[in-house]
Amino acid sequence: MKILRMREICQAVKGEVISGSEESSVERICTDSRKAEEGDLFFPLIGEMHDAHKFIPMAIDRGCRNFIVSNPEEILNHPLKAQLHVIEVEDTTRALQALASYYLSAFQMKKIGVTGSTGKTTTKDMLYYICSEKYKTARNVGNFNNHIGLPLTVLGFEEGTEVGILEMGMSEPGEIHVLADIVRPDIGIITNIGTSHIENLGSREGILKAKLEITHFFDEHNVLVVNEINDLLTKENTEGVYKRLSVGYNGKSDFIISDITDRGEEGIAFTVEHNLDTQKFELTIPGRHNAINGTLAVAAAAELGITMEEAARGLKKMELTEKRLNIKGKDGVKVIDDTYNASPDSMKAGIDVLMSTKGMRKIAILADMLEMGKESPKYHREVGRYAAEQKVDVLIAVGDHAKYIAEEAKEVMGEENVIYYSEKEKLMNEIKTMVRLGDIILVKGSRGMAMDQVVKKIME
């Protein structure tokens, strides 16, 4: 982060200095009092369960002297109040977002927003590796993709950053709008429209409308890149005043994917054609679906003047974010750790990777997909049937909703090789006795199911 003065911060967040000096300098933004240090600006955020204003004394004890507050009581009653530099605002979360927006406006950088039901983190990471071939590039890491995580990411960008790649997550209407307002992306990417969070958005059409909020601040100078293979990301549904670029399998798309070679755990190869230019790409990460994600990244990078040859060099260096199709091995057993999140589309993609990975038995451990709404049984049955039809050797379903995965799989592959656990803890107690030398095991489920604990148990 480049150094800011409290004076310009006050102007950015439309606050009022109620204590200390406007010339106090800020070197880092902090929202966790346990990590606060000298030179930090502490934002006490108010959530559903906690008001972080009560942790201000802890931040002061750790040396922090700069604060943005909506309730100054802890400051005004503190013995060291004369040493503190404090701005009062109406809402500390909105102030954090406003400061992030101001901070971004001070950079001469190209900004790319990435959203979609699945694939957005992988596509963001692909773009990072591609753009890093030519520009000083920054991105959000982990799950810092919401109304708090994204501003914190932005406020960590180093001076001189030329390209900022920002994943935008959502579970409710209006959330992408807030993030797009902060970032004002030059380029937007929509990876696909699936069923994640359909419980909150009502329908896939509702999800499409929410994802298109990424274009709310677009004009004729902006670009939207879409996966035209997805049935809802049609030209009619995604046209606007902006430039539209599409990725697909036929000549109607701007970037055409062909010749996908699946090498299992060793990755994939594919070819992309654009404006009579053809380039072969190689990825060291598994999954045929990543040819689409990769091409979306290539299309966005082309708008920054990055050639497909340069993009190919960047993609070849890519490493996946933790818990997304990471393949781990120990004692003759391989585990495909894809425990970050789950939807019908990503479940099927994970099963495809399982089946293309070399090994003896193919075991799928599939847990609940959360926030699927009233049609949750249908979506879980769809996954169960797909796993059975792909001929997994053993299917283990975990959780209340996953019983429908098990029921549907049994209809296709019989009961002998389908196991159901209503509780994850029982599976964890028994999993070590079930695993054999040479097994390939996919572990997947929504983040709320914490299936990474199962991976850890297998790898012990």
Coordinates of C-alpha atoms in Angstrom, one line a residue:
M1 CA 0.0 0.0 0.0
K2 CA 1.2 3.5 -0.8
I3 CA 1.3 5.8 2.2
L4 CA -1.8 7.9 2.8
R5 CA -2.4 10.9 5.1
M6 CA -5.4 11.1 7.4
R7 CA -6.4 14.3 5.6
E8 CA -7.0 12.7 2.2
I9 CA -8.5 9.6 3.9
C10 CA -11.0 11.9 5.6
Q11 CA -12.0 13.5 2.3
A12 CA -12.3 10.1 0.6
V13 CA -14.7 8.6 3.3
K14 CA -16.6 11.9 3.8
G15 CA -15.8 11.8 7.5
E16 CA -14.8 14.3 10.3
V17 CA -11.5 14.4 12.2
I18 CA -12.5 14.3 15.8
S19 CA -9.1 13.8 17.4
G20 CA -5.4 14.1 16.5
S21 CA -3.6 15.3 13.4
E22 CA -4.7 15.3 9.8
E23 CA -1.1 14.8 8.8
S24 CA -0.7 11.4 10.5
S25 CA 0.4 8.8 7.9
V26 CA -1.1 5.4 7.2
E27 CA 0.9 2.5 5.9
R28 CA -1.6 -0.3 6.1
I29 CA -5.3 -1.0 6.6
C30 CA -6.3 -3.3 9.4
T31 CA -9.7 -4.8 10.5
D32 CA -8.3 -7.4 13.0
S33 CA -7.3 -5.8 16.3
R34 CA -5.1 -8.9 17.0
K35 CA -2.9 -7.9 14.0
A36 CA -2.9 -4.1 14.4
E37 CA 0.5 -2.4 14.4
E38 CA 2.0 1.1 14.5
G39 CA 1.3 2.8 11.2
D40 CA -2.0 0.9 10.6
L41 CA -5.4 2.5 10.2
F42 CA -7.9 0.4 12.1
F43 CA -11.5 0.0 10.8
P44 CA -13.8 -1.5 13.5
L45 CA -16.4 -3.2 11.3
I46 CA -19.9 -4.0 12.6
G47 CA -21.3 -7.4 11.6
E48 CA -24.4 -9.4 12.5
M49 CA -22.8 -10.9 15.6
H50 CA -20.0 -8.5 16.6
D51 CA -19.2 -4.8 16.8
A52 CA -15.4 -4.5 16.5
H53 CA -15.4 -1.1 18.2
K54 CA -15.1 -3.0 21.5
F55 CA -11.6 -4.2 20.3
I56 CA -10.2 -0.7 19.8
P57 CA -8.4 -0.9 23.2
M58 CA -6.6 -4.0 22.0
A59 CA -5.5 -2.3 18.8
I60 CA -4.2 0.7 20.8
D61 CA -2.3 -1.7 23.1
R62 CA -0.6 -3.1 20.0
G63 CA 0.6 0.3 18.9
C64 CA -2.1 1.4 16.4
R65 CA -2.9 5.1 16.6
N66 CA -5.1 5.7 13.5
F67 CA -8.8 4.9 13.6
I68 CA -12.0 5.3 11.6
V69 CA -15.0 4.8 13.8
S70 CA -18.8 5.2 13.8
N71 CA -19.0 5.1 17.6
P72 CA -16.2 7.2 19.3
E73 CA -17.0 6.1 22.8
E74 CA -14.0 3.7 23.2
I75 CA -11.7 6.4 21.8
L76 CA -12.9 9.3 23.9
N77 CA -12.8 7.3 27.1
H78 CA -9.3 5.9 26.5
P79 CA -6.3 7.2 28.6
L80 CA -4.2 7.6 25.4
K81 CA -6.9 9.6 23.5
A82 CA -4.6 12.6 23.1
Q83 CA -2.2 10.4 21.0
L84 CA -4.9 9.0 18.7
H85 CA -5.8 10.2 15.2
V86 CA -9.5 9.5 14.6
I87 CA -12.0 10.0 11.8
E88 CA -15.7 9.6 12.6
V89 CA -18.1 8.3 9.9
E90 CA -21.6 7.0 9.7
D91 CA -20.8 3.5 8.7
T92 CA -17.3 1.9 8.9
T93 CA -17.9 -0.7 6.2
R94 CA -19.1 1.9 3.7
A95 CA -16.1 4.0 4.6
L96 CA -13.8 1.1 3.9
Q97 CA -15.4 0.7 0.5
A98 CA -15.2 4.4 -0.3
L99 CA -11.5 4.5 0.6
A100 CA -10.8 1.5 -1.7
S101 CA -12.6 3.3 -4.5
Y102 CA -10.6 6.5 -3.9
Y103 CA -7.3 4.5 -3.7
L104 CA -8.0 2.7 -7.0
S105 CA -8.8 6.1 -8.7
A106 CA -5.3 7.3 -7.8
F107 CA -3.7 4.5 -10.0
Q108 CA -3.1 4.5 -13.7
M109 CA -4.1 0.8 -14.0
K110 CA -6.3 -1.4 -16.0
K111 CA -8.9 -3.2 -13.9
I112 CA -10.5 -6.5 -14.7
G113 CA -13.5 -7.8 -12.8
V114 CA -14.3 -11.6 -12.9
T115 CA -17.5 -13.1 -11.8
G116 CA -19.6 -16.2 -12.6
S117 CA -21.3 -19.2 -10.8
T118 CA -18.1 -21.3 -11.1
G119 CA -14.6 -20.9 -12.5
K120 CA -14.1 -17.3 -11.4
T121 CA -11.2 -17.9 -9.1
T122 CA -9.4 -20.2 -11.6
T123 CA -10.0 -17.6 -14.4
K124 CA -8.7 -14.8 -12.1
D125 CA -5.6 -16.8 -11.4
M126 CA -5.1 -17.6 -15.1
L127 CA -5.3 -13.9 -15.9
Y128 CA -2.8 -13.1 -13.2
Y129 CA -0.2 -15.4 -14.7
I130 CA -0.9 -14.2 -18.2
C131 CA -0.8 -10.4 -17.3
S132 CA 2.3 -10.9 -15.2
E133 CA 4.2 -11.8 -18.3
K134 CA 4.0 -8.1 -19.4
Y135 CA 2.7 -6.0 -16.5
K136 CA 3.1 -5.5 -12.8
T137 CA -0.1 -7.3 -11.8
A138 CA -2.1 -7.7 -8.6
R139 CA -5.2 -9.8 -7.6
N140 CA -7.3 -10.8 -4.7
V141 CA -6.3 -14.0 -3.0
G142 CA -8.3 -16.7 -1.2
N143 CA -12.0 -15.8 -0.8
F144 CA -11.4 -12.0 -0.5
N145 CA -14.1 -11.4 -3.1
N146 CA -16.9 -9.8 -1.2
H147 CA -17.9 -6.3 0.1
I148 CA -15.2 -6.4 2.7
G149 CA -12.5 -8.7 1.2
L150 CA -12.4 -6.9 -2.1
P151 CA -11.7 -3.4 -0.6
L152 CA -9.1 -4.9 1.7
T153 CA -7.4 -6.4 -1.4
V154 CA -7.5 -3.2 -3.3
L155 CA -6.0 -1.2 -0.4
G156 CA -3.1 -3.7 -0.4
F157 CA -2.1 -3.0 -4.0
E158 CA 1.4 -1.6 -4.3
E159 CA 2.2 1.6 -5.9
G160 CA 3.1 1.1 -9.6
T161 CA 0.5 -1.7 -10.1
E162 CA -0.4 -1.7 -13.8
V163 CA -3.2 -4.4 -13.9
G164 CA -5.6 -5.2 -11.1
I165 CA -7.6 -8.5 -11.4
L166 CA -10.5 -8.7 -9.0
E167 CA -12.8 -11.6 -8.5
M168 CA -16.3 -10.6 -7.5
G169 CA -18.5 -13.0 -5.5
M170 CA -22.1 -12.7 -4.6
S171 CA -25.0 -14.5 -2.9
E172 CA -27.7 -11.8 -3.2
P173 CA -28.9 -9.3 -5.8
G174 CA -27.1 -6.0 -5.6
E175 CA -23.8 -7.3 -4.3
I176 CA -21.9 -7.3 -7.6
H177 CA -23.3 -3.7 -8.1
V178 CA -21.5 -2.6 -4.9
L179 CA -18.2 -4.2 -6.0
A180 CA -18.4 -2.9 -9.5
D181 CA -19.0 0.6 -8.1
I182 CA -15.8 0.3 -6.0
V183 CA -13.7 -1.1 -8.8
R184 CA -15.2 0.5 -12.0
P185 CA -13.6 -2.3 -14.1
D186 CA -12.4 -1.6 -17.6
I187 CA -13.1 -5.3 -18.5
G188 CA -15.6 -7.7 -17.1
I189 CA -15.7 -11.5 -17.4
I190 CA -18.7 -13.7 -16.8
T191 CA -17.5 -17.3 -16.7
N192 CA -20.9 -19.0 -16.6
I193 CA -24.4 -18.9 -15.2
G194 CA -25.1 -22.0 -13.0
T195 CA -27.2 -22.6 -9.9
S196 CA -25.0 -21.4 -7.1
H197 CA -27.0 -19.3 -4.6
I198 CA -30.2 -20.0 -6.6
E199 CA -32.0 -20.2 -3.2
N200 CA -31.4 -16.5 -2.8
L201 CA -31.9 -15.4 -6.5
G202 CA -34.9 -17.5 -7.4
S203 CA -33.8 -18.7 -10.8
R204 CA -30.9 -18.9 -13.2
E205 CA -32.3 -15.9 -15.0
G206 CA -32.1 -14.1 -11.6
I207 CA -28.5 -15.2 -11.3
L208 CA -27.8 -13.9 -14.8
K209 CA -29.3 -10.5 -13.9
A210 CA -27.2 -10.3 -10.8
K211 CA -23.9 -11.2 -12.6
L212 CA -24.6 -8.6 -15.3
E213 CA -24.4 -6.0 -12.5
I214 CA -20.7 -6.1 -13.3
T215 CA -21.6 -3.9 -16.4
H216 CA -23.6 -1.3 -14.5
F217 CA -20.9 1.3 -14.9
F218 CA -19.9 0.3 -18.4
D219 CA -19.9 2.6 -21.5
E220 CA -18.7 2.2 -25.0
H221 CA -15.1 2.1 -23.8
N222 CA -15.6 -1.1 -21.7
V223 CA -15.4 -4.7 -22.6
L224 CA -17.5 -7.7 -21.5
V225 CA -16.1 -11.2 -22.1
V226 CA -18.5 -14.1 -21.9
N227 CA -18.5 -17.9 -22.1
E228 CA -20.9 -18.3 -25.0
I229 CA -21.0 -22.1 -24.5
N230 CA -23.3 -21.4 -21.5
D231 CA -26.9 -21.4 -22.6
L232 CA -27.8 -18.1 -20.9
L233 CA -24.8 -16.1 -22.0
T234 CA -26.2 -15.5 -25.4
K235 CA -25.6 -12.4 -27.5
E236 CA -29.2 -11.3 -26.9
N237 CA -28.9 -11.7 -23.1
T238 CA -25.5 -10.0 -22.8
E239 CA -25.4 -7.2 -25.3
G240 CA -25.0 -3.6 -24.2
V241 CA -23.4 -0.2 -25.0
Y242 CA -20.0 -1.9 -24.4
K243 CA -17.9 -4.1 -26.6
R244 CA -18.8 -7.8 -26.2
L245 CA -16.3 -10.6 -26.7
S246 CA -17.3 -14.3 -26.7
V247 CA -15.6 -17.6 -26.2
G248 CA -17.0 -20.8 -27.7
Y249 CA -16.5 -23.9 -29.8
N250 CA -17.7 -22.6 -33.2
G251 CA -17.1 -19.8 -35.7
K252 CA -19.8 -17.6 -34.2
S253 CA -17.5 -16.9 -31.2
D254 CA -14.7 -14.3 -31.2
F255 CA -12.3 -16.8 -29.6
I256 CA -12.8 -20.4 -30.8
I257 CA -11.6 -23.4 -28.8
S258 CA -10.7 -26.7 -30.4
D259 CA -8.5 -29.8 -30.1
I260 CA -8.8 -30.3 -26.3
T261 CA -6.5 -33.0 -25.1
D262 CA -7.2 -34.3 -21.5
R263 CA -4.0 -35.6 -19.9
G264 CA -5.6 -36.4 -16.6
E265 CA -3.7 -35.1 -13.6
E266 CA -0.9 -33.8 -15.9
G267 CA -3.2 -31.1 -17.3
I268 CA -4.8 -30.3 -20.6
A269 CA -3.8 -28.9 -24.0
F270 CA -6.1 -27.0 -26.4
T271 CA -6.0 -24.6 -29.4
V272 CA -7.5 -21.2 -29.7
E273 CA -8.2 -19.3 -32.9
H274 CA -8.9 -15.6 -33.0
N275 CA -8.8 -13.3 -36.1
L276 CA -7.0 -16.0 -38.2
D277 CA -4.3 -16.3 -35.4
T278 CA -4.0 -19.8 -34.0
Q279 CA -2.2 -20.7 -30.8
K280 CA -1.8 -24.0 -28.8
F281 CA -2.0 -23.7 -25.1
E282 CA -0.8 -26.1 -22.4
L283 CA -2.0 -26.1 -18.8
T284 CA -0.5 -28.1 -15.9
I285 CA -3.8 -28.1 -14.1
P286 CA -6.5 -30.8 -14.7
G287 CA -9.9 -30.5 -16.1
R288 CA -11.3 -30.1 -19.7
H289 CA -13.5 -27.2 -18.5
N290 CA -10.3 -25.2 -17.8
A291 CA -9.9 -24.7 -21.6
I292 CA -12.9 -22.4 -21.4
N293 CA -11.6 -20.6 -18.3
G294 CA -8.2 -20.2 -20.0
T295 CA -9.7 -18.8 -23.2
L296 CA -11.8 -16.3 -21.2
A297 CA -8.5 -15.1 -19.7
V298 CA -6.8 -15.0 -23.1
A299 CA -9.6 -12.9 -24.5
A300 CA -9.5 -10.4 -21.7
A301 CA -5.7 -10.2 -21.9
A302 CA -5.9 -9.5 -25.6
E303 CA -7.6 -6.2 -24.8
L304 CA -4.5 -5.2 -22.8
G305 CA -2.3 -5.8 -25.8
I306 CA -1.1 -9.3 -24.8
T307 CA -0.6 -11.7 -27.7
M308 CA -1.8 -15.2 -27.6
E309 CA 1.8 -16.4 -27.7
E310 CA 2.6 -14.3 -24.6
A311 CA -0.6 -15.6 -22.9
A312 CA 0.5 -19.2 -23.6
R313 CA 3.8 -18.6 -21.8
G314 CA 1.9 -17.3 -18.8
L315 CA -0.7 -20.0 -18.6
K316 CA 2.0 -22.7 -18.7
K317 CA 3.3 -21.3 -15.4
M318 CA 0.0 -21.3 -13.6
E319 CA -0.6 -22.9 -10.2
L320 CA -4.1 -23.4 -8.8
T321 CA -5.4 -21.7 -5.7
E322 CA -5.5 -24.1 -2.7
K323 CA -8.5 -26.5 -2.5
R324 CA -9.4 -26.2 -6.2
L325 CA -8.7 -29.5 -8.0
N326 CA -5.3 -29.9 -6.2
I327 CA -4.1 -33.5 -6.5
K328 CA -2.2 -34.7 -3.5
G329 CA -0.5 -38.1 -3.1
K330 CA 0.7 -40.1 -0.1
D331 CA 1.4 -43.8 0.4
G332 CA 0.1 -44.8 -3.0
V333 CA -3.2 -42.9 -2.7
K334 CA -4.1 -39.8 -4.6
V335 CA -6.6 -37.2 -3.4
I336 CA -8.2 -34.6 -5.6
D337 CA -8.9 -31.8 -3.2
D338 CA -11.7 -29.7 -4.6
T339 CA -13.3 -28.7 -1.3
Y340 CA -13.6 -24.9 -1.8
N341 CA -17.2 -24.9 -3.0
A342 CA -19.7 -26.9 -5.0
S343 CA -22.5 -26.6 -7.5
P344 CA -23.9 -29.2 -10.0
D345 CA -21.5 -27.9 -12.8
S346 CA -18.4 -28.0 -10.6
M347 CA -19.3 -31.4 -9.2
K348 CA -19.5 -32.8 -12.7
A349 CA -16.2 -31.2 -13.6
G350 CA -14.6 -32.7 -10.6
I351 CA -15.9 -36.1 -11.5
D352 CA -14.5 -35.7 -15.0
V353 CA -11.1 -35.0 -13.5
L354 CA -11.4 -38.1 -11.3
M355 CA -12.2 -40.3 -14.2
S356 CA -9.3 -39.0 -16.3
T357 CA -6.7 -39.4 -13.5
K358 CA -4.7 -42.6 -13.7
G359 CA -5.2 -45.0 -10.8
M360 CA -7.0 -48.2 -9.7
R361 CA -10.4 -47.5 -8.0
K362 CA -12.0 -44.1 -8.7
I363 CA -13.8 -43.0 -5.5
A364 CA -16.0 -39.9 -5.3
I365 CA -16.8 -38.4 -1.9
L366 CA -19.5 -35.9 -2.5
A367 CA -21.1 -33.7 0.2
D368 CA -24.0 -31.3 0.3
M369 CA -24.3 -28.5 -2.3
L370 CA -25.8 -25.7 -0.1
E371 CA -28.1 -22.8 -1.1
M372 CA -29.7 -24.9 -3.9
G373 CA -33.3 -23.8 -2.9
K374 CA -36.5 -25.8 -3.3
E375 CA -35.0 -27.8 -6.2
S376 CA -32.1 -29.0 -4.2
P377 CA -33.2 -32.7 -4.4
K378 CA -33.3 -32.4 -8.2
Y379 CA -29.8 -30.9 -8.5
H380 CA -28.3 -33.5 -6.1
R381 CA -30.0 -36.4 -8.0
E382 CA -28.5 -35.0 -11.2
V383 CA -25.0 -35.2 -9.7
G384 CA -25.6 -38.7 -8.4
R385 CA -26.7 -39.9 -11.8
Y386 CA -23.8 -38.3 -13.5
A387 CA -21.3 -39.9 -11.2
A388 CA -22.9 -43.3 -11.8
E389 CA -23.0 -42.9 -15.5
Q390 CA -19.3 -42.0 -15.6
K391 CA -18.7 -45.3 -13.8
V392 CA -17.1 -44.2 -10.6
D393 CA -16.1 -47.4 -8.7
V394 CA -17.3 -46.1 -5.3
L395 CA -19.6 -43.2 -4.5
I396 CA -19.7 -41.9 -0.9
A397 CA -22.4 -39.2 -0.2
V398 CA -22.2 -37.0 2.9
G399 CA -24.9 -34.8 4.4
D400 CA -28.6 -34.2 4.6
H401 CA -29.0 -33.2 0.9
A402 CA -26.4 -35.7 -0.4
K403 CA -28.8 -38.5 0.4
Y404 CA -30.4 -37.7 -3.0
I405 CA -27.0 -38.2 -4.6
A406 CA -26.8 -41.6 -3.1
E407 CA -30.4 -42.6 -4.0
E408 CA -30.0 -41.6 -7.7
A409 CA -26.6 -43.3 -8.0
K410 CA -28.0 -46.6 -6.6
E411 CA -30.6 -46.7 -9.3
V412 CA -27.8 -46.7 -11.9
M413 CA -24.9 -48.6 -10.3
G414 CA -26.7 -50.6 -7.6
E415 CA -26.4 -50.4 -3.8
E416 CA -23.1 -52.3 -3.3
N417 CA -20.7 -49.5 -4.2
V418 CA -22.8 -46.5 -2.9
I419 CA -22.3 -45.5 0.7
Y420 CA -24.3 -42.7 2.5
Y421 CA -23.3 -40.9 5.7
S422 CA -25.7 -38.3 7.2
E423 CA -22.8 -37.0 9.3
K424 CA -19.3 -36.3 8.2
E425 CA -17.8 -37.3 11.5
K426 CA -18.8 -40.9 11.0
L427 CA -17.1 -41.0 7.6
M428 CA -14.0 -39.5 9.1
N429 CA -13.9 -42.3 11.7
E430 CA -14.1 -45.0 9.0
I431 CA -12.4 -43.5 5.9
K432 CA -8.9 -44.8 6.7
T433 CA -10.2 -48.4 6.7
M434 CA -11.9 -47.9 3.3
V435 CA -8.9 -46.6 1.3
R436 CA -6.7 -49.0 -0.6
L437 CA -3.3 -48.7 -2.4
G438 CA -3.8 -47.2 -5.8
D439 CA -7.1 -45.4 -5.1
I440 CA -7.9 -42.0 -6.6
I441 CA -10.3 -40.1 -4.4
L442 CA -12.2 -36.9 -5.3
V443 CA -13.4 -35.0 -2.2
K444 CA -15.9 -32.2 -2.9
G445 CA -18.7 -30.3 -1.2
S446 CA -19.8 -26.8 -0.4
R447 CA -17.5 -24.7 1.8
G448 CA -20.0 -25.0 4.7
M449 CA -19.5 -28.7 4.8
A450 CA -15.7 -28.3 5.6
M451 CA -14.7 -31.3 3.5
D452 CA -11.1 -30.3 3.8
Q453 CA -11.2 -32.1 7.1
V454 CA -11.8 -35.3 5.3
V455 CA -8.9 -34.6 3.0
K456 CA -6.7 -34.0 6.0
K457 CA -7.9 -37.3 7.6
I458 CA -7.1 -39.3 4.4
M459 CA -3.6 -37.7 4.2
E460 CA -2.6 -38.4 7.8

